[in-house]
CSV table of C-alpha atoms in Angstrom, one decimal:
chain,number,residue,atom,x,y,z
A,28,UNK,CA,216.7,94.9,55.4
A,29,UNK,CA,216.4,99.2,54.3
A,30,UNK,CA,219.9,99.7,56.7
A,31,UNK,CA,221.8,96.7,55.5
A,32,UNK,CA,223.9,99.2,52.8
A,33,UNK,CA,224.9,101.8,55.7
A,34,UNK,CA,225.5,98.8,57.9
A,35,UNK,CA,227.7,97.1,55.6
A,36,UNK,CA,229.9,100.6,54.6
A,37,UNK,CA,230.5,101.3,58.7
A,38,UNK,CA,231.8,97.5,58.6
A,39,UNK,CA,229.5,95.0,60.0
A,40,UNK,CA,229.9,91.2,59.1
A,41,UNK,CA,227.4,88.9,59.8
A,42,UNK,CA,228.0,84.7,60.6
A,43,UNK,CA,226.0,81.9,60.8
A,44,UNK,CA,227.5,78.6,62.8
A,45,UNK,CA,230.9,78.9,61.7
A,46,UNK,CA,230.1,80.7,58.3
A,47,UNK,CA,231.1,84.2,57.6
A,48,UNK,CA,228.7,85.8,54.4
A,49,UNK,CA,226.6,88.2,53.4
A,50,UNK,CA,223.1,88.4,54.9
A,51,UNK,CA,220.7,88.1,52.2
A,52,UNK,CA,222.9,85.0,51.3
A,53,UNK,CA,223.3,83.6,54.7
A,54,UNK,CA,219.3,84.6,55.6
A,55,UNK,CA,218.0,82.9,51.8
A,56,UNK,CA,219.7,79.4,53.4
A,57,UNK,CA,218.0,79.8,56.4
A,58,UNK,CA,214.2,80.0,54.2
A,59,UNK,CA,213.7,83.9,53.8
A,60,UNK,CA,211.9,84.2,50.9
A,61,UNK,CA,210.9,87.9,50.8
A,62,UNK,CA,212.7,90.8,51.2
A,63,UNK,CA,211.1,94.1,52.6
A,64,UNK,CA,212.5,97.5,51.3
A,65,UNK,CA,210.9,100.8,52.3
A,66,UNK,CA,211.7,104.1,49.9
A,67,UNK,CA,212.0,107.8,51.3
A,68,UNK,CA,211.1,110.7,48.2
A,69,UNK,CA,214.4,112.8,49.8
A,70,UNK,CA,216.0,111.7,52.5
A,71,UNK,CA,218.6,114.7,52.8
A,72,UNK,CA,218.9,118.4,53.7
A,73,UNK,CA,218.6,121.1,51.5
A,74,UNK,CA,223.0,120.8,51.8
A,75,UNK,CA,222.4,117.1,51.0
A,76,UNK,CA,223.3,116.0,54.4
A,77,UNK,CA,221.5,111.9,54.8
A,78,UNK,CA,219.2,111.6,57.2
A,79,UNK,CA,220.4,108.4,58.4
A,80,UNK,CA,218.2,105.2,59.2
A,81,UNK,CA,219.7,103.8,55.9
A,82,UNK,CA,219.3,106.9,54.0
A,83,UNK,CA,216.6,105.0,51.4
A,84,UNK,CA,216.6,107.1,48.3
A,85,UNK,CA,215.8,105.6,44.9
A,86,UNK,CA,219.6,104.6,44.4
A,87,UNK,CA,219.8,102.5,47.3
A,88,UNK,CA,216.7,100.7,47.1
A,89,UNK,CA,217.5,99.4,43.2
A,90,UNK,CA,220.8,98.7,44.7
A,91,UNK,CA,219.4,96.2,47.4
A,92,UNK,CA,216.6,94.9,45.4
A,93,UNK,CA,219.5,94.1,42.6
A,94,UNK,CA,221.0,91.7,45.7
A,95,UNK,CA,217.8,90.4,45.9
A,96,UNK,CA,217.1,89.8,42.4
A,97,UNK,CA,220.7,88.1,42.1
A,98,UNK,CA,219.6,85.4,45.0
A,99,UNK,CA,216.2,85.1,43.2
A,100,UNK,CA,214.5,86.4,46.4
A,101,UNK,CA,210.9,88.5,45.2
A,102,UNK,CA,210.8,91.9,47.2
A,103,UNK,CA,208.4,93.8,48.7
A,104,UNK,CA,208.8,98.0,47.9
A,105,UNK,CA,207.6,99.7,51.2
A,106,UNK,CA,206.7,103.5,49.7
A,107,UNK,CA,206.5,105.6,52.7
A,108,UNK,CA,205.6,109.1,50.9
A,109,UNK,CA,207.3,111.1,53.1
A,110,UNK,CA,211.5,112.4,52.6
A,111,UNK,CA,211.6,110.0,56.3
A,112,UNK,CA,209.9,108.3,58.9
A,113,UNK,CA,206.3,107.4,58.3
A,114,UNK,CA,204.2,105.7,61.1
A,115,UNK,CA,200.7,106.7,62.7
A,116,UNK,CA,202.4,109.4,64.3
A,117,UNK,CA,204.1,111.3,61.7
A,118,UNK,CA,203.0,111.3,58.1
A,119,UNK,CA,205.0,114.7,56.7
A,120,UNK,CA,204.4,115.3,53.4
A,121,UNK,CA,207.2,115.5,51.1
A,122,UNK,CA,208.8,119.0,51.2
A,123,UNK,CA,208.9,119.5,47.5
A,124,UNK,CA,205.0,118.2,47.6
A,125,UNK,CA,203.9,121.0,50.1
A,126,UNK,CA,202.1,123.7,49.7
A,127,UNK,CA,199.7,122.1,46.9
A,128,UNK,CA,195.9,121.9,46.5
A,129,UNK,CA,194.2,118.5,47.0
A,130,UNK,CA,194.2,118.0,43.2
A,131,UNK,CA,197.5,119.0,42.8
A,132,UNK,CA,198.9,116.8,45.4
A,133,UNK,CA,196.9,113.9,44.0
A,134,UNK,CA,198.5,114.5,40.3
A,135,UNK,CA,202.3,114.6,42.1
A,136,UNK,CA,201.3,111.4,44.0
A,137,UNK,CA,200.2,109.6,40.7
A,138,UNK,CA,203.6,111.0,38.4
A,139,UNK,CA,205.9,109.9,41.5
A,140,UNK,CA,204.7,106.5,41.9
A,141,UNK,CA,204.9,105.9,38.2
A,142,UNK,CA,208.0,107.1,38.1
A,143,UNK,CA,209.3,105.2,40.7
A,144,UNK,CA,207.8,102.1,39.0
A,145,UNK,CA,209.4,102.8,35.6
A,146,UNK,CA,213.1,103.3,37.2
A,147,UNK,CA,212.6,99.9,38.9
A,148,UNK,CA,211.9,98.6,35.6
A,149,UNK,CA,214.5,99.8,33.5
A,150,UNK,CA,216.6,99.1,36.5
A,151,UNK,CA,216.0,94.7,36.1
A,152,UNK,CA,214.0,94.9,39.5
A,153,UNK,CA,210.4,95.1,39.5
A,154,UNK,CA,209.0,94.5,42.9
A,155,UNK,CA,206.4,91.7,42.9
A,156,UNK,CA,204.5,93.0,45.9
A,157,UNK,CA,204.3,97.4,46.6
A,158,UNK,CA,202.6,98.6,50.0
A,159,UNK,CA,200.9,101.7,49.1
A,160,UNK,CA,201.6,103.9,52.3
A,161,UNK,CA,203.2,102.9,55.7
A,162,UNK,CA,201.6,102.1,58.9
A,163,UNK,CA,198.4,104.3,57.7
A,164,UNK,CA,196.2,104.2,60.6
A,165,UNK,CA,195.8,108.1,60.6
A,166,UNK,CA,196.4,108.5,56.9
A,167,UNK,CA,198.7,110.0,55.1
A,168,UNK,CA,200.4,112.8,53.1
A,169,UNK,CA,199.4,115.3,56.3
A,170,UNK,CA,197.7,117.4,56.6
A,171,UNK,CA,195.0,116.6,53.2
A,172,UNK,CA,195.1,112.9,54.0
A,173,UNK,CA,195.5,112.6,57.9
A,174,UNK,CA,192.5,110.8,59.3
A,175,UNK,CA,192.0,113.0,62.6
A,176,UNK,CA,188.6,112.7,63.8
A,177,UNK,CA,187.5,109.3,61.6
A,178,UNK,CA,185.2,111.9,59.7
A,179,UNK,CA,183.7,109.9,56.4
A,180,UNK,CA,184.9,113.1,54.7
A,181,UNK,CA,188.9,112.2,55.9
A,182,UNK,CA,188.8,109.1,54.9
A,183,UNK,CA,187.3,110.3,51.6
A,184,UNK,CA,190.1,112.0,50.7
A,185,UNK,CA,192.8,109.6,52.2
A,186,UNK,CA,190.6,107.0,49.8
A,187,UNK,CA,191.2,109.4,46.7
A,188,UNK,CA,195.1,110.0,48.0
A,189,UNK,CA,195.6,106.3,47.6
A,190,UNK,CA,193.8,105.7,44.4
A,191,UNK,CA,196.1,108.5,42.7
A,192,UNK,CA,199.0,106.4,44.0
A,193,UNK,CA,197.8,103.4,43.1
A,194,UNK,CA,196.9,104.4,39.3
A,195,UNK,CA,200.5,105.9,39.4
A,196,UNK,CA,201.9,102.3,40.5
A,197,UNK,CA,199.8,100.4,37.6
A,198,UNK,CA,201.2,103.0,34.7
A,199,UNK,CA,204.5,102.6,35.6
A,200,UNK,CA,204.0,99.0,35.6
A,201,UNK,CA,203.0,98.7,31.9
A,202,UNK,CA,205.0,96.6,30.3
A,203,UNK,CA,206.0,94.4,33.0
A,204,UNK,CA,205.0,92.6,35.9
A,205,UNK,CA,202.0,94.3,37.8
A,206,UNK,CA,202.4,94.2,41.2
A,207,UNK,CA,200.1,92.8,43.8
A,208,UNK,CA,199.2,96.0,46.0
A,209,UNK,CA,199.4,96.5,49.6
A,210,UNK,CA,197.9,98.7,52.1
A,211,UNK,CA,199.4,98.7,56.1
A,212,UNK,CA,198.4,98.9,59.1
A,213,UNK,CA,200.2,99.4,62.4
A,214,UNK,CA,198.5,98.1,65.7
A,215,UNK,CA,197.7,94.7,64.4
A,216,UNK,CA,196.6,93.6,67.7
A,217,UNK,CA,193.7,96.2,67.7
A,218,UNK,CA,190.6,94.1,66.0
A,219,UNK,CA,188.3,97.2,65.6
A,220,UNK,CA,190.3,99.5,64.3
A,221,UNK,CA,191.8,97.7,61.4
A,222,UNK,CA,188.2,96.2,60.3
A,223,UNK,CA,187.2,100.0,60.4
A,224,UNK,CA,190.1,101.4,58.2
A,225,UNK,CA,189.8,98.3,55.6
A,226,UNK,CA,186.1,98.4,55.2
A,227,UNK,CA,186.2,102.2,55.0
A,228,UNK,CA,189.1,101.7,52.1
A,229,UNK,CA,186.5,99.0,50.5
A,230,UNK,CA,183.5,101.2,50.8
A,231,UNK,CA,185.9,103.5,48.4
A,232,UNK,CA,186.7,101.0,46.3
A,233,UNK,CA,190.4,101.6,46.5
A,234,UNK,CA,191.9,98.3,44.9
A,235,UNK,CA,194.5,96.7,46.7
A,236,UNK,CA,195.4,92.5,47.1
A,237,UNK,CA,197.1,92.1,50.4
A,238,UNK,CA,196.2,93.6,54.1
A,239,UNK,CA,199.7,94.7,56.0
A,240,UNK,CA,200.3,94.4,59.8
A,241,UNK,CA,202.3,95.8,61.8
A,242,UNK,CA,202.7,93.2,65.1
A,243,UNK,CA,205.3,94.1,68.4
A,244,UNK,CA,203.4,92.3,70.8
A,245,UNK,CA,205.0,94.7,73.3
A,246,UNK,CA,202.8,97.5,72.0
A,247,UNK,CA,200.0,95.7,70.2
A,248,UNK,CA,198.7,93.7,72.3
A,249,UNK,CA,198.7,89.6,72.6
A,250,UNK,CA,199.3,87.3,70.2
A,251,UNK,CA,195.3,86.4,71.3
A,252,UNK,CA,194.9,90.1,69.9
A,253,UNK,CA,196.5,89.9,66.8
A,254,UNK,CA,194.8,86.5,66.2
A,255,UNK,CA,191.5,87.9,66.3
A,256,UNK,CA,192.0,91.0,64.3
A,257,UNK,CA,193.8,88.4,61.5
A,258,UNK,CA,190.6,86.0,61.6
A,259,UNK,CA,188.4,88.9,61.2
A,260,UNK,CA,189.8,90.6,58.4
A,261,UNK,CA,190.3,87.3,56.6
A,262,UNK,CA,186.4,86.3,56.9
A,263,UNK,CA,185.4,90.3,56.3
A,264,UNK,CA,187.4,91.9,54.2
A,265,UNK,CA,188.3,88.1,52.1
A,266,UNK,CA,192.4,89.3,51.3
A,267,UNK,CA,195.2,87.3,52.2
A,268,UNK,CA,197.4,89.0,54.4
A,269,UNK,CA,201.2,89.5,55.7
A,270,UNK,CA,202.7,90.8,58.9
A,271,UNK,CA,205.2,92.8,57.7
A,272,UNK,CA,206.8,94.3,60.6
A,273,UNK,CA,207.3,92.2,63.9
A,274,UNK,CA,210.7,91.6,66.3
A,275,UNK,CA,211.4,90.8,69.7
A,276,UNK,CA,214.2,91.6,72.1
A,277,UNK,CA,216.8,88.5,72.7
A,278,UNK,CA,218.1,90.7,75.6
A,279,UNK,CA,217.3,93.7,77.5
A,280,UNK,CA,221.3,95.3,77.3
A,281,UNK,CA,221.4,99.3,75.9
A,282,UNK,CA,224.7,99.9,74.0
A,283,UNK,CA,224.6,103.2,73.9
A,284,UNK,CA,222.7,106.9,74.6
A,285,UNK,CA,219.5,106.1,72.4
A,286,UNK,CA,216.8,104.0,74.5
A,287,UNK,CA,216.0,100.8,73.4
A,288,UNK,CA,212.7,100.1,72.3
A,289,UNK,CA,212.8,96.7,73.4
A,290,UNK,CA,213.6,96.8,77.5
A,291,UNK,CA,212.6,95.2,80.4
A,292,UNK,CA,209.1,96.6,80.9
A,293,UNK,CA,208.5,95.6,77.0
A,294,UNK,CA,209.8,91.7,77.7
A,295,UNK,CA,206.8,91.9,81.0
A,296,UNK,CA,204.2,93.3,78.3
A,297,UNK,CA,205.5,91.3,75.7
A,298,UNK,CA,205.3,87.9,77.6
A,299,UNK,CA,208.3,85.6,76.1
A,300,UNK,CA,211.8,85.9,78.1
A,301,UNK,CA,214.3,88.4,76.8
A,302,UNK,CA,216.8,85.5,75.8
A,303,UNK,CA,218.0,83.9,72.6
A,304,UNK,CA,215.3,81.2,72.9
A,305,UNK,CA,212.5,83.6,74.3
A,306,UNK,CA,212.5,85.4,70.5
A,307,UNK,CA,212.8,82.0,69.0
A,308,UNK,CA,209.7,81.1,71.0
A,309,UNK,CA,207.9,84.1,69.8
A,310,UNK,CA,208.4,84.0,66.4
A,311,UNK,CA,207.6,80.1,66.3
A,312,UNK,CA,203.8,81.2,68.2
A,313,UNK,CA,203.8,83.9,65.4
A,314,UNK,CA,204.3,81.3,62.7
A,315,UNK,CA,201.0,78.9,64.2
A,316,UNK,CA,199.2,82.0,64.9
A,317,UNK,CA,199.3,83.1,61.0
A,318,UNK,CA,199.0,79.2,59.8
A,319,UNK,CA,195.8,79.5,61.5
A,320,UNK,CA,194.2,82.2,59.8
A,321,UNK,CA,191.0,80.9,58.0
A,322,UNK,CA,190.7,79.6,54.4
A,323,UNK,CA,194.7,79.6,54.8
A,324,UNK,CA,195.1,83.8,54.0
A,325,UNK,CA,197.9,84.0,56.7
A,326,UNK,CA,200.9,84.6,54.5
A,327,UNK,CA,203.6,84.9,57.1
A,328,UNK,CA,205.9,87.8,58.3
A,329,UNK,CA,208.4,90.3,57.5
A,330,UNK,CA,211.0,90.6,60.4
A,331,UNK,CA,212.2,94.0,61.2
A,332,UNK,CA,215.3,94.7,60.9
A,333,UNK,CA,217.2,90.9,61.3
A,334,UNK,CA,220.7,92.1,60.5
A,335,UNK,CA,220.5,95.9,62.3
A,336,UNK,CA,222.6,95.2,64.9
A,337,UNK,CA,224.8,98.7,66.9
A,338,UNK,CA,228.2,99.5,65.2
A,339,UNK,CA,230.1,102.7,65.6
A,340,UNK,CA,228.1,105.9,62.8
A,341,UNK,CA,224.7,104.4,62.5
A,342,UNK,CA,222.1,105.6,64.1
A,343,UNK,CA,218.3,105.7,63.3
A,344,UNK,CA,218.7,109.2,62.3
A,345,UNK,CA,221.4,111.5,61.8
A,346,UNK,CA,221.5,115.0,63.3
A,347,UNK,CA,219.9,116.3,60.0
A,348,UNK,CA,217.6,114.0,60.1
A,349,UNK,CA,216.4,114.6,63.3
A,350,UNK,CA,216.1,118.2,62.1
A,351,UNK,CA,213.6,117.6,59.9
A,352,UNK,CA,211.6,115.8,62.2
A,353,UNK,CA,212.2,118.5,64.8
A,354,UNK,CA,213.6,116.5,67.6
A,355,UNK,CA,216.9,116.7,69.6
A,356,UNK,CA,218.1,113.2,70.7
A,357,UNK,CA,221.7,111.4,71.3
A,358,UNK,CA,222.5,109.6,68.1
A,359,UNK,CA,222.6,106.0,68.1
A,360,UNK,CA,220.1,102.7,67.5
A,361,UNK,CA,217.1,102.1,69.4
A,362,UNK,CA,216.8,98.8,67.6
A,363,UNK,CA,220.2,96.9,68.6
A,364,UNK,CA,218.7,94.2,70.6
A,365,UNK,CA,216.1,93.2,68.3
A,366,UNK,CA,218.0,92.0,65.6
A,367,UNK,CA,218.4,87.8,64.9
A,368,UNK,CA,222.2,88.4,64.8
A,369,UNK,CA,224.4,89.0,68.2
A,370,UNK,CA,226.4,92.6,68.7
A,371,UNK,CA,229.2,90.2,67.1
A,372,UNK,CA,227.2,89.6,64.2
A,373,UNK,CA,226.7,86.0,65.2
A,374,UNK,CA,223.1,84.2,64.1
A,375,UNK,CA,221.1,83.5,66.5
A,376,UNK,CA,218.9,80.8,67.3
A,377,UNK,CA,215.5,82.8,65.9
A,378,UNK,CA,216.8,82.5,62.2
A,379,UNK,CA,215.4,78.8,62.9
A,380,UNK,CA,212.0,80.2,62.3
A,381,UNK,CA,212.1,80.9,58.9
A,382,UNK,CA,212.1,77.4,57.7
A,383,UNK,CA,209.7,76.3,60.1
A,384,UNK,CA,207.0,73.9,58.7
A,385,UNK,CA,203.6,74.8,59.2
């Protein structure tokens, strides 16, 4: 829920039935019981113009978690290392992080993450789960921890990357809770490729408790797919795991200049109808599919984003923002018809399948 803040400030309400609240409150009712934010280093221009998306410094993620804490909901910290977007096809390295040797980047990874860790801390908020990296299929911190060619020296380095991040988390975490640590894939319906990446990670002996998933089943493949590659890493690589990014369209209508992600092509590939019921329908075969993950490891799912919905200023990036990743495009939200709230705001039926029973 990174956007809900910037949502909030340009005016969006949310309902459920007849009952106007706030989302965490109105989501927690419904049986959410994690909450997923994600954590930019600097996510503003050298004139301090936001570069959108949610705009997910420090300050606003102890601000949300703090919601979270008040509704007792535990919350997963999503630490992208990167000033914006991470995702297989873009890992930028933190501007003020550039320009440093491997063993100097390795000692700024390490200090950040413990300082991040300590400021949660003193802050009440301590997340119970941290996902070390996001959506590293091709690494990280580019270029010293990009995984080009799948060289055994690449994912050397991304191995040592990640264990200077993870010794960072645990020292900040003295004192309090320890976290159970994360590491996330994108292209959960690709079986190969995420046994590959995990056993290369355990062949390093990077520590970590939980495997991460990215599922859209309109780029990744069947739920078949993503079934396989769950099974397989839960009888090879023994950790339980979460899908922590999934969504489906509940119709295929644009709102404005920024092309949906979710369209008509993507409801064909996809293979659940583009309606209210359809995204109900997939997250309810996501739910079995997960419950029927071996030795019960199948933890659930993260949904992505529920309450970001199109409203007048937001957009997935602002102008600087798009700057930085050196792209021109109209402003606006690729996402809109994805969330489990109407344009209104109104619930929709999905938010059923939190507190489905296995």
């Amino acid at each position: 829920v990174s956007t809900l803040a910037e949502l909030e400030r340009l005016g969006v309400h949310y309902q459920d039935g007849t009952r106007q609240g706030e989302l965490l409150t109105l989501m927690r009712e419904r049986g959410l019981n994690l909450v997923r934010l994600r954590l930019w280093v600097d996510p503003h221009s050298a004139k301090g113009e936001p570069f959108g998306g949610g705009n997910n410094d420090l300050g606003r993620v102890i601000a949300l978690a703090q919601r979270s804490r008040a509704l007792n909901l535990p919350w997963l910290l999503d630490l992208h290392y990167s000033d914006f977007w991470a995702d297989p096809g873009k890992q930028h390295t933190p501007r003020a992080w550039r320009g440093k040797s491997d063993a100097e980047l390795a000692v700024t990874l390490h200090d950040y993450s413990a300082v991040v860790m300590r400021r949660l801390r003193e802050a009440g908020v301590p997340p119970q789960m941290v996902q070390v990296g996001n959506e590293l299929n091709n690494g990280m911190l580019w270029p010293q921890g990009r995984l080009h060619r799948r060289e055994e020296a690449e994912f050397d380095r991304l191995a040592h990357l990640l264990k200077a991040a993870i010794a960072g988390i645990r020292a900040g975490s003295e004192g309090g809770i320890t976290p159970r640590l994360m590491l996330h894939l994108a292209e959960g319906g690709d079986e190969a490729q995420c046994l590959r990446w995990f056993k290369a990670m355990q062949a390093r002996d990077v520590p970590f408790d939980l495997v991460g998933l990215s599922f859209y089943p309109y780029w990744h493949g069947s739920l078949g797919d993503l079934s396989r590659t769950m099974n397989s890493l839960a009888t090879q690589i023994r950790r339980p795991l979460l899908v922590v990014e999934t969504a489906y369209g509940h119709d295929t209508v644009n709102q404005d200049e920024v092309r949906n992600a979710f369209g008509e092509q993507e409801a064909v590939r996809g293979g659940f109808a583009a309606t209210p019921e359809g995204q109900l329908a997939f997250l309810d075969a996501l739910r079995a599919a997960i419950a029927a993950v071996p030795d019960q490891l199948g933890l659930g799912f993260v949904y992505w984003e529920p309450g970001w919905i199109r409203v007048p200023g937001d957009s997935w990036a602002s102008r600087a923002g798009m700057a930085f990743l050196g792209i021109d495009e109209p402003l606006g939200n690729g996402w809109e018809n994805q969330a489990l709230f109407d344009r209104e705001g109104r619930g929709l039926p999905s938010l059923a399948a939190f507190a489905r029973t296995r």
